[in-house]
GROMACS .gro file of C-alpha atoms in nm:
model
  165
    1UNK     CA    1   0.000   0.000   0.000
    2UNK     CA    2   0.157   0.310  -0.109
    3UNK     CA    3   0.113   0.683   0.114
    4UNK     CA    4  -0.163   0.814  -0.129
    5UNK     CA    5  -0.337   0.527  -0.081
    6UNK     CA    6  -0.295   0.530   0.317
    7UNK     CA    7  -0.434   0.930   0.298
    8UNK     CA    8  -0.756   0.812   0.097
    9UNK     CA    9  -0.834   0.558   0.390
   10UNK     CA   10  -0.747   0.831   0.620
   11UNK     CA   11  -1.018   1.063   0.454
   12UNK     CA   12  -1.236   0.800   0.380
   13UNK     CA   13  -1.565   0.723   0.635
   14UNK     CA   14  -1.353   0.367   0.672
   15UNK     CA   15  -1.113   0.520   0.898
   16UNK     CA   16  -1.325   0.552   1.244
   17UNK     CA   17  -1.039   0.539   1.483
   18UNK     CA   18  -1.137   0.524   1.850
   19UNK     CA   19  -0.903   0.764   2.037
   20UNK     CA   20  -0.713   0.688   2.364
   21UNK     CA   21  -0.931   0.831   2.700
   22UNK     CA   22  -0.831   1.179   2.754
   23UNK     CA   23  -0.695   1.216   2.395
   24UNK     CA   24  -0.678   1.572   2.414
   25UNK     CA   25  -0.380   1.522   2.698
   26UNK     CA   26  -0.193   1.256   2.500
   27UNK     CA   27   0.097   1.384   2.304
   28UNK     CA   28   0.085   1.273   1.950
   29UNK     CA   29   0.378   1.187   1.667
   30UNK     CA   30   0.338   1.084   1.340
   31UNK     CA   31   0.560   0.845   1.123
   32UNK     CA   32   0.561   1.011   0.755
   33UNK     CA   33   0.640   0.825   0.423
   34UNK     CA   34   0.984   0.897   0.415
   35UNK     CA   35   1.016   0.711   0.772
   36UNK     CA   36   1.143   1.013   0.934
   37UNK     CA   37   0.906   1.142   1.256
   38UNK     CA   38   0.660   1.473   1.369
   39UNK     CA   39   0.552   1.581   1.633
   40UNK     CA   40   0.175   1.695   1.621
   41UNK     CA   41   0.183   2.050   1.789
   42UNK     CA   42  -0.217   2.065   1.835
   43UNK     CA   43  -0.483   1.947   2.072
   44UNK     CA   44  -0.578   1.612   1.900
   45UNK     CA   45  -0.963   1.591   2.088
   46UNK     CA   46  -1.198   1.369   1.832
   47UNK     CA   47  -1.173   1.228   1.506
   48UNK     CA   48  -1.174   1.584   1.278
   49UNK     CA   49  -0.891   1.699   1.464
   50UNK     CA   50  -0.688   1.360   1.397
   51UNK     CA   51  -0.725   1.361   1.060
   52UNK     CA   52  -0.678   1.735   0.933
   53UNK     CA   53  -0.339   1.688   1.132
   54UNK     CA   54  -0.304   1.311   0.967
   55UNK     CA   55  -0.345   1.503   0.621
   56UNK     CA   56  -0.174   1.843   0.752
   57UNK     CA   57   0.150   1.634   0.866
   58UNK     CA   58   0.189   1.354   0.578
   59UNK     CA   59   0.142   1.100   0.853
   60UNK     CA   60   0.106   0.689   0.755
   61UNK     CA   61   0.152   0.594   1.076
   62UNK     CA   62  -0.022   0.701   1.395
   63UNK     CA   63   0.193   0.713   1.766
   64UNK     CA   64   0.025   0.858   2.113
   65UNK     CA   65   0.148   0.862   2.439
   66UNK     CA   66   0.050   0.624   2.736
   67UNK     CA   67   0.077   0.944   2.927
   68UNK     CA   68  -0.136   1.247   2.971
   69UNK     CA   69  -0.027   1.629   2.958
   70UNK     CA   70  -0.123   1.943   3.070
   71UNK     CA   71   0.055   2.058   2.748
   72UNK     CA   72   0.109   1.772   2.516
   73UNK     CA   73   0.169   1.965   2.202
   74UNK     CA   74   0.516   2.113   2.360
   75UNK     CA   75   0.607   1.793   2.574
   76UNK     CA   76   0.978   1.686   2.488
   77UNK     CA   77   1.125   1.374   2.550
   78UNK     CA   78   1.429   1.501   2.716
   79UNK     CA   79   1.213   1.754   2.952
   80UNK     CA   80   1.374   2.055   2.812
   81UNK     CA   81   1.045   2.206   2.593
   82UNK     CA   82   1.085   2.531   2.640
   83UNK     CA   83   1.113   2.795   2.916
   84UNK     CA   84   0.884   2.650   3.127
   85UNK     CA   85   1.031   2.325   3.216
   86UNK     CA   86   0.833   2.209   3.478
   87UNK     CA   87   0.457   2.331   3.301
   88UNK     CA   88   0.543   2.241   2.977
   89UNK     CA   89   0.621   1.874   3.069
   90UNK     CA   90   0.337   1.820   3.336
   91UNK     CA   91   0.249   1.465   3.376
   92UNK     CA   92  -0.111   1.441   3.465
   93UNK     CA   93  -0.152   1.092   3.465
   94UNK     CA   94  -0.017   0.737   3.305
   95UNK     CA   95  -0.152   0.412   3.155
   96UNK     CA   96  -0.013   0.094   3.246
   97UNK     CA   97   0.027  -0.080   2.906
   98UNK     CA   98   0.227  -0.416   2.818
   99UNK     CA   99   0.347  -0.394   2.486
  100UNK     CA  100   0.435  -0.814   2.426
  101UNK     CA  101   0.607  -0.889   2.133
  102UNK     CA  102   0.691  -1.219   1.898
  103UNK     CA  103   1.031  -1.329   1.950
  104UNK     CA  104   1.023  -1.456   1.593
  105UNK     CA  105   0.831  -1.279   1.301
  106UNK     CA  106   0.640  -1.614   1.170
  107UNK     CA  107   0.320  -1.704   1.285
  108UNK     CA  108   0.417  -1.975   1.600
  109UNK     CA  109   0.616  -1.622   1.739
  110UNK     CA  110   0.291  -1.451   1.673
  111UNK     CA  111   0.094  -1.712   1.878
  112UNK     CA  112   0.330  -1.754   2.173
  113UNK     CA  113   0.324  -1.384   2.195
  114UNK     CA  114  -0.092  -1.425   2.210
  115UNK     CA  115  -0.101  -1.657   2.430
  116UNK     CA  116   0.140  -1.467   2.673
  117UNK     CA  117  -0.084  -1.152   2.631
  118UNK     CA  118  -0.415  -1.367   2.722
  119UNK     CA  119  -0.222  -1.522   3.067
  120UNK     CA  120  -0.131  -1.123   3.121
  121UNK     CA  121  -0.523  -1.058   3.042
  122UNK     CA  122  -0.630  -1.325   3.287
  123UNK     CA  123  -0.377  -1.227   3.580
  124UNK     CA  124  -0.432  -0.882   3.545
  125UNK     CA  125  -0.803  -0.947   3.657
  126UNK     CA  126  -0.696  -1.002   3.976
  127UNK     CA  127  -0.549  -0.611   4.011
  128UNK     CA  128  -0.907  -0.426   4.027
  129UNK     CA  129  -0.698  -0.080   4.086
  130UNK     CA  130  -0.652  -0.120   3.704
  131UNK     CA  131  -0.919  -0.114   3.452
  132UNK     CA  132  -0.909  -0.292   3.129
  133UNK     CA  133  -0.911  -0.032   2.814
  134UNK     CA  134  -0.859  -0.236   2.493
  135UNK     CA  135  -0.614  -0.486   2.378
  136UNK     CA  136  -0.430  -0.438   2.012
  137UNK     CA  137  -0.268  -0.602   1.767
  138UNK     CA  138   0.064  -0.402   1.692
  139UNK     CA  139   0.056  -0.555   1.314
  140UNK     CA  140   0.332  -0.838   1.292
  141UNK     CA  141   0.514  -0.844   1.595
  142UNK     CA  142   0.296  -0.834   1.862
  143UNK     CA  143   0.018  -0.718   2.085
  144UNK     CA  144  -0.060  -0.479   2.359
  145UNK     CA  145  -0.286  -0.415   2.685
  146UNK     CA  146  -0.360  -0.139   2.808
  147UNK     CA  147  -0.519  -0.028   3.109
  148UNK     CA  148  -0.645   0.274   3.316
  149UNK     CA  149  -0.512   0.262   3.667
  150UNK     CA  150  -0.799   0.398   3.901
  151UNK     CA  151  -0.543   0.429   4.198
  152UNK     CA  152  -0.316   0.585   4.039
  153UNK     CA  153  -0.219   0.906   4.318
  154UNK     CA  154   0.060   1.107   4.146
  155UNK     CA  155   0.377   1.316   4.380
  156UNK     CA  156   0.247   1.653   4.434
  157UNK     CA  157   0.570   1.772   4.294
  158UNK     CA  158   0.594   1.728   3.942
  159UNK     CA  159   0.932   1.658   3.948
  160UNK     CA  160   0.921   1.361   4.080
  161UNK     CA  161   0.600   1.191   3.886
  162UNK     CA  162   0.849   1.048   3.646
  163UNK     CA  163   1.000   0.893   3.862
  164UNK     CA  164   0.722   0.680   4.063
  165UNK     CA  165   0.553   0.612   3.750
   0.00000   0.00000   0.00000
């Protein structure tokens, strides 16, 4: 599948994507056809906003944090956004997700990796703090759980949420 054809399934009614909870925290980057990456520097809040920045951006491939941010669209991986250090990289809260992946890309790697994920599913029932949100299929390699952790009671200073999360 080539990028023009990726943009037409973005813009058709096909793509319904359902967004993470909170999306309008989460910090998005985009993968572009030329494999190089960007940042989305906008509020991404519902579907409309997702893909005028899909289209906006060149994006093929879709990324979002497991965290969420008082100011996603300036959050910087090393911390250092801007001149306000400690607002522009507020953590307001954190998924826990297990991201479980094929140790070999054929199809018995794919269902070992499965079958892992489901005895993660089934153990994780036991935790009620954390609430089950979806389970994906990361295309060949893998799959991932994610869930929303109810108990979750961040540091007060925001310094040192990174840190306990």
């Amino acid at each position: 599948m080539d990028s023009k054809e990726i943009y037409q399934f973005y813009l058709s009614d096909r793509f319904n994507p359902i967004l993470p909870t909170q999306a309008k925290f989460r910090h998005f980057r985009f993968k572009l056809a030329d494999g190089s990456w960007r940042r989305v520097r906008e509020h991404i809040a519902n579907r409309e906003d997702l893909v005028k920045n899909i289209i906006k951006n060149g994006a093929i491939d879709v990324y979002y944090s497991t965290a969420q941010w008082s100011r996603p669209e300036v959050v910087s991986c090393k911390g250092h956004s801007g001149t306000y250090v400690i607002a522009d990289n507020l953590i307001l809260s954190h998924d826990l997700v297990f991201d479980v992946d094929a140790n070999t890309p054929d199809m018995e790697g794919l269902d070992l990796a499965r079958k892992s994920t489901n005895n993660l599913f089934e153990a994780m029932k036991e935790f009620t703090r954390f609430e089950f949100e979806y389970c994906a299929v990361t295309g060949s390699k893998g799959f991932r759980l994610s869930y929303h952790d109810r108990g979750l009671r961040l540091p007060i200073d925001p310094k040192a949420r990174f840190e306990y999360i």
